[in-house]
Amino acid sequence: MNPPITAIRPREEDLKRQWEGVSERVPVNATQFSFDSRAREEAFVAAQFPGADEQRRYRAYRAEWYRRAKEMDPGAQPLAVTCELVSTCNLECSMCYTMTEEFQEAAVGAQRMLPWPIVRAVIDECAALGVPSMLFSWRGESTMYRGRDEDGRVVRFADVLAYAREKGILEISSLSHGQLLDDEMIAAIVAAEPSWLSFSIDGMGETYNRIRTPRNKKAGDYDAFAVVTGNIRRLVAARDAAGKTRPQIRSNSIYPAIARDPEAYRRLLEEAGVGWVTINELMDFREDDLPVEARIEDWACQYPFQRLTVSANGALIPCTGAHNEEDDLVIGRYPGSAEKRVRGEDGAWRLVETEELSIAAAWKSAKLERVRDLHRANRRCELRGCDYCRHGARKNGVDWIPDDWNMDTMEWEGGAWRE
């Protein structure tokens, strides 16, 4: 057992120190923190890449992740592609932007699961381009994925991970709430060998259950916390029994959910088999608009220089902050994707016309380069999606508990922005 962790640390401290003082207006991973020892964080990474060549490639990829951001250089292709398998979820967590009216309006009329032929094409293109990292989640619950191949065979979440491993993607990952895992899915995930899976575990026991109990189980005796921690234990046991070191397991929480006893939270998850405990700063997504006084004036985003996102409806977007798929940030749609329809404020449906683009074409497109140029010139607010992005909002610190956050109900009080 490690000694108690008394401080929350920035992740990848060596890289952060290396770039300290350089292009401070482009912070890297500013809201992500490690709540674990440095030794365990390093072991978490090492276990994902058992060979010397994989370790070398991973270190080069992470070094480039920082360089691209700090030098605002997109390189020849993305370093990472987020391929959103599912944009819907069976939970309704109070702090999640998918609960906002704006997101629901953006998602209405959109395809909520990315068809398997498109997922496969995205993986194939990433492999051909040499993209080192793929994340198979974004706004929804990835383990709900069900696709079909051309012969009608069902393709599930673990099948996607296995295909990415077969194609040689270096880092394969996904986020999940973890409650839908069963023995069959666990066995398939272990066989697929993704690099890591991150489970969103906000607090312990009743605190977690208040936030993350599925809507159809709130009236019964369902213990969501017992389910997810039990699933993690079984997944780790199955991995170890198979003699494998991946997937590694990461956990993540917002700080208010663990504030009353953070050390007990960390110890419990470590005992359950979590390899790396992390925390994200709480963000306020209650309203669509971001007050002017909350925006950071001299700030630019890292993501247009590092990552491309393919949403569940095929939209190509330069970051995962544009969760409402704002028109000025949709670069195009992946070939074969259906055209998206959304309902406007007047209740009428409209077609969102976008050009079909490959990942390679989108990465070098004039529209994405304009996004980058506006960030370089400190004019990001000319883009509505960037103007209101919470990543560009003033930070309050990872241990921030807002005055209008109710620690008993684990919900925001009221729907308006703080005065």
CSV table of C-alpha atoms in Angstrom, one decimal:
chain,number,residue,atom,x,y,z
A,1,MET,CA,0.0,0.0,0.0
A,2,ASN,CA,1.3,3.4,-0.9
A,3,PRO,CA,1.5,6.1,1.8
A,4,PRO,CA,-1.4,8.5,1.8
A,5,ILE,CA,-1.4,11.0,-1.0
A,6,THR,CA,-1.8,14.5,0.5
A,7,ALA,CA,-1.5,16.5,-2.7
A,8,ILE,CA,-3.2,16.5,-6.1
A,9,ARG,CA,-0.6,16.8,-8.8
A,10,PRO,CA,-0.6,17.9,-12.4
A,11,ARG,CA,-0.3,14.8,-14.7
A,12,GLU,CA,2.9,14.3,-16.8
A,13,GLU,CA,4.9,16.7,-14.5
A,14,ASP,CA,8.2,16.2,-16.4
A,15,LEU,CA,6.7,17.4,-19.7
A,16,LYS,CA,4.9,20.3,-17.9
A,17,ARG,CA,8.2,21.4,-16.4
A,18,GLN,CA,10.0,21.1,-19.8
A,19,TRP,CA,7.5,23.6,-21.3
A,20,GLU,CA,7.1,25.8,-18.3
A,21,GLY,CA,7.1,29.5,-19.4
A,22,VAL,CA,6.6,28.7,-23.1
A,23,SER,CA,3.4,29.8,-24.7
A,24,GLU,CA,1.5,29.9,-21.4
A,25,ARG,CA,-1.6,31.1,-23.3
A,26,VAL,CA,-1.8,27.5,-24.6
A,27,PRO,CA,-2.2,25.3,-21.5
A,28,VAL,CA,-2.0,21.6,-21.9
A,29,ASN,CA,-4.4,19.3,-20.0
A,30,ALA,CA,-5.2,22.2,-17.7
A,31,THR,CA,-8.2,20.6,-15.9
A,32,GLN,CA,-6.8,17.1,-15.5
A,33,PHE,CA,-5.0,16.1,-12.3
A,34,SER,CA,-3.4,13.0,-10.9
A,35,PHE,CA,-4.5,12.0,-7.4
A,36,ASP,CA,-1.9,9.3,-7.1
A,37,SER,CA,1.8,8.7,-6.6
A,38,ARG,CA,4.2,9.5,-9.4
A,39,ALA,CA,5.4,5.9,-9.2
A,40,ARG,CA,1.9,4.5,-9.8
A,41,GLU,CA,1.2,6.9,-12.6
A,42,GLU,CA,4.4,5.7,-14.3
A,43,ALA,CA,3.6,2.1,-13.7
A,44,PHE,CA,0.1,2.7,-15.2
A,45,VAL,CA,1.7,3.9,-18.4
A,46,ALA,CA,4.5,1.3,-18.6
A,47,ALA,CA,2.0,-1.6,-18.2
A,48,GLN,CA,0.2,-0.5,-21.4
A,49,PHE,CA,3.3,-0.8,-23.6
A,50,PRO,CA,5.2,-4.0,-22.8
A,51,GLY,CA,7.8,-3.7,-25.5
A,52,ALA,CA,10.7,-1.3,-25.7
A,53,ASP,CA,9.6,-0.1,-29.2
A,54,GLU,CA,6.0,0.6,-28.0
A,55,GLN,CA,7.4,2.5,-25.0
A,56,ARG,CA,9.7,4.6,-27.3
A,57,ARG,CA,6.8,5.4,-29.6
A,58,TYR,CA,4.5,6.4,-26.7
A,59,ARG,CA,7.1,8.7,-25.2
A,60,ALA,CA,7.6,10.3,-28.6
A,61,TYR,CA,3.8,10.8,-29.0
A,62,ARG,CA,3.4,12.4,-25.6
A,63,ALA,CA,6.4,14.7,-26.2
A,64,GLU,CA,4.8,15.7,-29.5
A,65,TRP,CA,1.5,16.3,-27.8
A,66,TYR,CA,3.0,19.1,-25.8
A,67,ARG,CA,5.2,20.4,-28.6
A,68,ARG,CA,2.3,20.7,-31.1
A,69,ALA,CA,0.2,22.7,-28.5
A,70,LYS,CA,3.0,25.0,-27.4
A,71,GLU,CA,4.2,25.7,-31.0
A,72,MET,CA,0.7,25.7,-32.5
A,73,ASP,CA,1.9,23.3,-35.1
A,74,PRO,CA,-0.6,20.8,-36.4
A,75,GLY,CA,1.9,18.5,-38.0
A,76,ALA,CA,1.0,16.3,-41.0
A,77,GLN,CA,-1.8,14.4,-39.3
A,78,PRO,CA,-3.6,14.2,-36.0
A,79,LEU,CA,-1.8,12.8,-32.9
A,80,ALA,CA,-5.2,11.5,-31.7
A,81,VAL,CA,-8.6,10.8,-33.1
A,82,THR,CA,-11.7,10.6,-30.9
A,83,CYS,CA,-14.1,8.2,-32.6
A,84,GLU,CA,-17.4,8.6,-30.7
A,85,LEU,CA,-19.3,5.3,-30.9
A,86,VAL,CA,-22.4,6.4,-29.0
A,87,SER,CA,-23.7,9.9,-28.1
A,88,THR,CA,-26.4,8.8,-25.7
A,89,CYS,CA,-26.3,7.5,-22.2
A,90,ASN,CA,-28.5,5.7,-19.7
A,91,LEU,CA,-27.5,8.0,-16.9
A,92,GLU,CA,-28.5,11.6,-16.2
A,93,CYS,CA,-25.6,13.0,-14.1
A,94,SER,CA,-26.4,16.5,-12.8
A,95,MET,CA,-23.1,18.1,-13.8
A,96,CYS,CA,-23.0,16.7,-17.3
A,97,TYR,CA,-23.6,18.9,-20.4
A,98,THR,CA,-25.7,16.2,-22.0
A,99,MET,CA,-28.4,17.3,-19.5
A,100,THR,CA,-28.6,20.8,-21.0
A,101,GLU,CA,-31.3,21.9,-23.4
A,102,GLU,CA,-28.7,23.1,-25.8
A,103,PHE,CA,-27.1,19.6,-26.1
A,104,GLN,CA,-30.5,17.9,-26.5
A,105,GLU,CA,-31.4,20.3,-29.3
A,106,ALA,CA,-28.1,19.6,-31.0
A,107,ALA,CA,-28.5,15.9,-30.7
A,108,VAL,CA,-32.2,15.7,-31.8
A,109,GLY,CA,-32.4,14.2,-35.3
A,110,ALA,CA,-28.8,13.1,-35.2
A,111,GLN,CA,-27.5,9.6,-35.5
A,112,ARG,CA,-26.7,8.4,-32.0
A,113,MET,CA,-24.5,5.4,-32.9
A,114,LEU,CA,-21.8,5.5,-35.5
A,115,PRO,CA,-22.3,2.6,-38.0
A,116,TRP,CA,-19.7,-0.1,-37.9
A,117,PRO,CA,-18.5,0.4,-41.5
A,118,ILE,CA,-17.7,4.0,-40.8
A,119,VAL,CA,-16.0,3.1,-37.5
A,120,ARG,CA,-13.9,0.5,-39.3
A,121,ALA,CA,-13.0,3.0,-42.0
A,122,VAL,CA,-11.9,5.6,-39.4
A,123,ILE,CA,-9.7,3.0,-37.8
A,124,ASP,CA,-8.3,1.9,-41.1
A,125,GLU,CA,-7.5,5.5,-42.1
A,126,CYS,CA,-5.9,6.3,-38.7
A,127,ALA,CA,-3.7,3.2,-39.0
A,128,ALA,CA,-2.7,4.2,-42.5
A,129,LEU,CA,-1.9,7.8,-41.4
A,130,GLY,CA,0.1,6.6,-38.4
A,131,VAL,CA,-2.2,8.2,-35.8
A,132,PRO,CA,-0.8,6.9,-32.5
A,133,SER,CA,-3.9,7.3,-30.3
A,134,MET,CA,-7.6,6.6,-30.6
A,135,LEU,CA,-10.3,7.3,-28.0
A,136,PHE,CA,-13.6,5.4,-28.6
A,137,SER,CA,-15.9,7.6,-26.5
A,138,TRP,CA,-17.0,11.2,-26.0
A,139,ARG,CA,-20.5,12.3,-25.0
A,140,GLY,CA,-22.2,8.9,-24.5
A,141,GLU,CA,-21.7,5.5,-22.9
A,142,SER,CA,-19.4,3.5,-25.2
A,143,THR,CA,-20.3,0.1,-23.8
A,144,MET,CA,-23.8,0.5,-25.2
A,145,TYR,CA,-22.4,0.3,-28.8
A,146,ARG,CA,-24.1,-2.1,-31.2
A,147,GLY,CA,-23.3,-2.0,-34.9
A,148,ARG,CA,-23.6,-4.5,-37.8
A,149,ASP,CA,-21.3,-5.5,-40.5
A,150,GLU,CA,-22.3,-5.9,-44.1
A,151,ASP,CA,-23.4,-9.5,-43.4
A,152,GLY,CA,-25.6,-8.5,-40.6
A,153,ARG,CA,-23.3,-9.7,-37.8
A,154,VAL,CA,-23.5,-7.7,-34.6
A,155,VAL,CA,-20.4,-5.7,-33.7
A,156,ARG,CA,-20.0,-4.7,-30.0
A,157,PHE,CA,-17.8,-2.4,-28.1
A,158,ALA,CA,-15.1,-4.9,-27.5
A,159,ASP,CA,-15.0,-5.8,-31.2
A,160,VAL,CA,-14.2,-2.2,-32.0
A,161,LEU,CA,-11.2,-2.2,-29.5
A,162,ALA,CA,-10.0,-5.6,-30.9
A,163,TYR,CA,-10.1,-4.3,-34.5
A,164,ALA,CA,-8.0,-1.2,-33.5
A,165,ARG,CA,-5.5,-3.4,-31.8
A,166,GLU,CA,-5.3,-5.6,-34.9
A,167,LYS,CA,-4.7,-2.6,-37.1
A,168,GLY,CA,-1.7,-1.5,-34.9
A,169,ILE,CA,-3.0,1.6,-33.2
A,170,LEU,CA,-0.6,2.3,-30.4
A,171,GLU,CA,-2.9,3.8,-27.6
A,172,ILE,CA,-6.5,2.5,-27.6
A,173,SER,CA,-8.7,3.8,-24.9
A,174,SER,CA,-12.3,4.6,-23.9
A,175,LEU,CA,-14.3,6.2,-21.1
A,176,SER,CA,-17.3,4.5,-19.4
A,177,HIS,CA,-19.4,4.6,-16.3
A,178,GLY,CA,-18.7,0.9,-16.0
A,179,GLN,CA,-22.1,-0.3,-14.9
A,180,LEU,CA,-23.0,-2.3,-18.0
A,181,LEU,CA,-20.1,-4.7,-18.0
A,182,ASP,CA,-21.0,-8.3,-17.7
A,183,ASP,CA,-18.8,-11.5,-17.7
A,184,GLU,CA,-19.1,-11.8,-21.5
A,185,MET,CA,-18.1,-8.2,-22.2
A,186,ILE,CA,-15.3,-8.4,-19.6
A,187,ALA,CA,-13.8,-11.5,-21.3
A,188,ALA,CA,-14.0,-9.8,-24.7
A,189,ILE,CA,-12.4,-6.6,-23.5
A,190,VAL,CA,-9.5,-8.5,-21.9
A,191,ALA,CA,-9.0,-10.4,-25.2
A,192,ALA,CA,-9.1,-7.1,-27.2
A,193,GLU,CA,-6.3,-5.6,-25.0
A,194,PRO,CA,-7.1,-1.9,-25.2
A,195,SER,CA,-4.4,0.2,-23.5
A,196,TRP,CA,-6.6,1.7,-20.8
A,197,LEU,CA,-10.2,2.2,-19.8
A,198,SER,CA,-11.3,5.1,-17.6
A,199,PHE,CA,-14.3,4.8,-15.3
A,200,SER,CA,-16.1,7.9,-14.1
A,201,ILE,CA,-16.5,7.3,-10.3
A,202,ASP,CA,-17.8,10.4,-8.6
A,203,GLY,CA,-17.5,9.7,-4.9
A,204,MET,CA,-18.3,6.6,-2.9
A,205,GLY,CA,-21.4,4.8,-1.8
A,206,GLU,CA,-24.5,7.0,-1.5
A,207,THR,CA,-22.6,10.0,-2.9
A,208,TYR,CA,-21.9,8.1,-6.1
A,209,ASN,CA,-25.4,6.7,-6.2
A,210,ARG,CA,-27.0,10.1,-6.0
A,211,ILE,CA,-25.1,11.2,-9.1
A,212,ARG,CA,-24.8,8.0,-11.2
A,213,THR,CA,-27.8,5.7,-10.6
A,214,PRO,CA,-29.5,5.0,-14.0
A,215,ARG,CA,-32.8,6.8,-14.3
A,216,ASN,CA,-34.8,3.5,-14.5
A,217,LYS,CA,-33.3,2.1,-11.3
A,218,LYS,CA,-33.7,5.1,-8.9
A,219,ALA,CA,-36.8,3.8,-7.4
A,220,GLY,CA,-35.4,0.4,-6.4
A,221,ASP,CA,-32.6,-1.0,-4.3
A,222,TYR,CA,-30.0,-0.9,-7.1
A,223,ASP,CA,-26.5,0.0,-5.6
A,224,ALA,CA,-24.7,1.6,-8.6
A,225,PHE,CA,-21.5,2.0,-6.6
A,226,ALA,CA,-21.3,-1.7,-5.7
A,227,VAL,CA,-22.0,-2.6,-9.3
A,228,VAL,CA,-19.2,-0.5,-10.8
A,229,THR,CA,-16.6,-1.3,-8.2
A,230,GLY,CA,-17.5,-5.0,-8.5
A,231,ASN,CA,-17.2,-4.8,-12.3
A,232,ILE,CA,-13.7,-3.2,-12.0
A,233,ARG,CA,-12.6,-6.0,-9.6
A,234,ARG,CA,-13.8,-8.6,-12.0
A,235,LEU,CA,-12.2,-6.9,-15.0
A,236,VAL,CA,-8.8,-6.7,-13.2
A,237,ALA,CA,-9.1,-10.3,-12.0
A,238,ALA,CA,-9.8,-11.5,-15.6
A,239,ARG,CA,-6.9,-9.5,-17.0
A,240,ASP,CA,-4.5,-10.8,-14.4
A,241,ALA,CA,-5.7,-14.4,-14.8
A,242,ALA,CA,-5.0,-14.1,-18.5
A,243,GLY,CA,-1.5,-13.0,-17.8
A,244,LYS,CA,-1.9,-9.6,-19.4
A,245,THR,CA,-1.1,-6.1,-18.3
A,246,ARG,CA,-3.7,-4.3,-20.3
A,247,PRO,CA,-6.2,-2.8,-20.2
A,248,GLN,CA,-5.0,-0.6,-17.3
A,249,ILE,CA,-7.8,0.9,-15.3
A,250,ARG,CA,-8.1,4.6,-14.6
A,251,SER,CA,-10.7,6.3,-12.5
A,252,ASN,CA,-11.9,9.9,-12.7
A,253,SER,CA,-14.1,12.1,-10.5
A,254,ILE,CA,-15.1,15.7,-10.0
A,255,TYR,CA,-13.6,17.0,-6.7
A,256,PRO,CA,-16.9,17.9,-4.8
A,257,ALA,CA,-17.9,14.3,-4.9
A,258,ILE,CA,-14.9,13.2,-2.9
A,259,ALA,CA,-14.2,16.3,-0.9
A,260,ARG,CA,-15.4,14.9,2.5
A,261,ASP,CA,-12.8,12.1,2.5
A,262,PRO,CA,-10.6,12.1,-0.6
A,263,GLU,CA,-8.0,9.7,0.9
A,264,ALA,CA,-10.7,7.1,1.7
A,265,TYR,CA,-11.8,7.4,-1.9
A,266,ARG,CA,-8.3,7.0,-3.3
A,267,ARG,CA,-7.6,4.0,-1.1
A,268,LEU,CA,-10.8,2.2,-1.9
A,269,LEU,CA,-10.2,2.5,-5.7
A,270,GLU,CA,-6.6,1.4,-5.4
A,271,GLU,CA,-7.7,-1.7,-3.5
A,272,ALA,CA,-10.3,-2.4,-6.2
A,273,GLY,CA,-7.6,-2.5,-8.8
A,274,VAL,CA,-7.6,1.0,-10.3
A,275,GLY,CA,-4.1,1.7,-11.6
A,276,TRP,CA,-4.3,5.5,-11.7
A,277,VAL,CA,-6.7,7.7,-9.8
A,278,THR,CA,-7.4,11.1,-11.4
A,279,ILE,CA,-9.6,14.1,-10.8
A,280,ASN,CA,-11.0,16.8,-13.2
A,281,GLU,CA,-11.9,20.3,-12.2
A,282,LEU,CA,-15.7,20.8,-12.1
A,283,MET,CA,-17.0,22.8,-15.0
A,284,ASP,CA,-20.2,24.8,-15.1
A,285,PHE,CA,-22.3,23.7,-18.2
A,286,ARG,CA,-25.7,24.9,-16.9
A,287,GLU,CA,-26.2,27.6,-19.5
A,288,ASP,CA,-25.3,27.8,-23.2
A,289,ASP,CA,-23.7,31.2,-22.9
A,290,LEU,CA,-20.5,31.9,-21.1
A,291,PRO,CA,-20.4,35.3,-19.3
A,292,VAL,CA,-17.8,37.7,-20.7
A,293,GLU,CA,-16.2,38.0,-17.3
A,294,ALA,CA,-15.7,34.3,-17.1
A,295,ARG,CA,-13.7,34.1,-20.4
A,296,ILE,CA,-9.9,34.0,-20.4
A,297,GLU,CA,-8.8,36.8,-22.7
A,298,ASP,CA,-5.3,35.6,-23.6
A,299,TRP,CA,-6.0,32.0,-24.2
A,300,ALA,CA,-5.7,29.4,-27.1
A,301,CYS,CA,-6.8,25.8,-27.3
A,302,GLN,CA,-4.4,22.9,-27.7
A,303,TYR,CA,-6.8,20.6,-29.5
A,304,PRO,CA,-6.9,22.0,-33.1
A,305,PHE,CA,-3.2,21.2,-33.2
A,306,GLN,CA,-3.4,17.7,-31.7
A,307,ARG,CA,-6.8,16.0,-32.1
A,308,LEU,CA,-9.7,15.4,-34.5
A,309,THR,CA,-13.1,14.1,-33.4
A,310,VAL,CA,-15.5,12.0,-35.4
A,311,SER,CA,-18.9,12.3,-33.7
A,312,ALA,CA,-21.5,9.5,-33.5
A,313,ASN,CA,-23.3,11.1,-36.5
A,314,GLY,CA,-20.1,11.4,-38.5
A,315,ALA,CA,-19.4,15.1,-37.9
A,316,LEU,CA,-15.7,16.0,-38.0
A,317,ILE,CA,-14.8,18.5,-35.2
A,318,PRO,CA,-11.5,19.8,-34.1
A,319,CYS,CA,-12.1,19.2,-30.4
A,320,THR,CA,-14.2,17.5,-27.7
A,321,GLY,CA,-15.2,20.9,-26.3
A,322,ALA,CA,-17.7,21.5,-29.1
A,323,HIS,CA,-20.2,19.1,-27.6
A,324,ASN,CA,-23.1,20.9,-29.2
A,325,GLU,CA,-21.5,20.6,-32.6
A,326,GLU,CA,-21.6,24.3,-33.3
A,327,ASP,CA,-21.8,24.9,-37.1
A,328,ASP,CA,-18.6,27.0,-37.2
A,329,LEU,CA,-16.6,24.1,-35.7
A,330,VAL,CA,-18.0,21.3,-37.8
A,331,ILE,CA,-15.3,20.8,-40.5
A,332,GLY,CA,-17.2,18.3,-42.5
A,333,ARG,CA,-18.6,14.8,-42.2
A,334,TYR,CA,-16.9,11.5,-42.6
A,335,PRO,CA,-17.6,9.8,-46.0
A,336,GLY,CA,-20.7,7.6,-45.8
A,337,SER,CA,-22.2,9.4,-42.9
A,338,ALA,CA,-25.9,10.5,-43.1
A,339,GLU,CA,-26.6,14.2,-43.3
A,340,LYS,CA,-27.7,15.6,-40.0
A,341,ARG,CA,-31.0,17.2,-39.3
A,342,VAL,CA,-31.7,19.4,-36.2
A,343,ARG,CA,-34.7,21.2,-34.9
A,344,GLY,CA,-34.4,25.0,-34.7
A,345,GLU,CA,-35.9,27.4,-32.2
A,346,ASP,CA,-39.0,27.7,-34.3
A,347,GLY,CA,-39.5,23.9,-34.1
A,348,ALA,CA,-38.8,23.4,-37.8
A,349,TRP,CA,-36.3,20.8,-39.0
A,350,ARG,CA,-33.3,22.0,-41.0
A,351,LEU,CA,-30.6,20.0,-42.8
A,352,VAL,CA,-27.0,20.6,-41.7
A,353,GLU,CA,-25.2,20.5,-45.0
A,354,THR,CA,-21.5,19.5,-44.7
A,355,GLU,CA,-18.9,18.3,-47.1
A,356,GLU,CA,-17.7,14.7,-46.9
A,357,LEU,CA,-14.1,14.7,-45.9
A,358,SER,CA,-11.6,12.1,-44.9
A,359,ILE,CA,-9.5,12.6,-41.7
A,360,ALA,CA,-6.5,13.5,-43.8
A,361,ALA,CA,-8.5,16.0,-45.8
A,362,ALA,CA,-10.2,17.5,-42.8
A,363,TRP,CA,-6.9,18.0,-41.0
A,364,LYS,CA,-5.5,20.1,-43.9
A,365,SER,CA,-8.8,21.8,-44.7
A,366,ALA,CA,-9.1,25.6,-45.0
A,367,LYS,CA,-11.9,25.6,-42.4
A,368,LEU,CA,-9.8,23.9,-39.8
A,369,GLU,CA,-6.8,26.0,-40.6
A,370,ARG,CA,-9.0,29.1,-40.1
A,371,VAL,CA,-9.8,27.8,-36.6
A,372,ARG,CA,-6.1,27.4,-35.9
A,373,ASP,CA,-5.3,30.9,-37.2
A,374,LEU,CA,-8.0,32.5,-35.0
A,375,HIS,CA,-6.5,30.8,-32.0
A,376,ARG,CA,-3.0,31.8,-33.0
A,377,ALA,CA,-4.1,35.4,-33.4
A,378,ASN,CA,-6.0,35.4,-30.1
A,379,ARG,CA,-9.3,35.9,-31.9
A,380,ARG,CA,-11.0,32.6,-31.0
A,381,CYS,CA,-14.1,34.4,-29.8
A,382,GLU,CA,-15.1,35.1,-33.4
A,383,LEU,CA,-16.1,31.4,-33.4
A,384,ARG,CA,-19.2,30.9,-31.4
A,385,GLY,CA,-18.2,27.4,-30.4
A,386,CYS,CA,-14.9,28.7,-29.0
A,387,ASP,CA,-16.4,31.8,-27.5
A,388,TYR,CA,-18.6,29.8,-25.2
A,389,CYS,CA,-16.2,26.9,-24.6
A,390,ARG,CA,-15.7,26.1,-20.9
A,391,HIS,CA,-12.1,25.1,-21.6
A,392,GLY,CA,-11.5,28.8,-22.3
A,393,ALA,CA,-13.2,29.9,-19.1
A,394,ARG,CA,-11.3,31.1,-16.0
A,395,LYS,CA,-10.2,28.2,-13.8
A,396,ASN,CA,-11.1,27.9,-10.2
A,397,GLY,CA,-8.7,25.1,-9.2
A,398,VAL,CA,-9.3,21.3,-9.0
A,399,ASP,CA,-10.5,21.5,-5.4
A,400,TRP,CA,-13.2,24.1,-6.2
A,401,ILE,CA,-16.6,23.6,-4.7
A,402,PRO,CA,-19.0,26.3,-6.0
A,403,ASP,CA,-21.1,28.2,-3.5
A,404,ASP,CA,-24.2,27.0,-5.4
A,405,TRP,CA,-23.2,23.3,-5.5
A,406,ASN,CA,-25.3,21.3,-3.0
A,407,MET,CA,-23.0,18.9,-1.2
A,408,ASP,CA,-26.0,16.9,0.1
A,409,THR,CA,-27.7,16.3,-3.2
A,410,MET,CA,-24.6,16.6,-5.4
A,411,GLU,CA,-26.4,18.9,-7.8
A,412,TRP,CA,-26.3,22.5,-8.8
A,413,GLU,CA,-28.7,24.8,-7.0
A,414,GLY,CA,-30.7,26.7,-9.7
A,415,GLY,CA,-30.1,26.8,-13.4
A,416,ALA,CA,-28.6,30.3,-13.8
A,417,TRP,CA,-24.9,31.2,-13.9
A,418,ARG,CA,-23.3,32.4,-10.6
A,419,GLU,CA,-23.4,36.1,-9.9
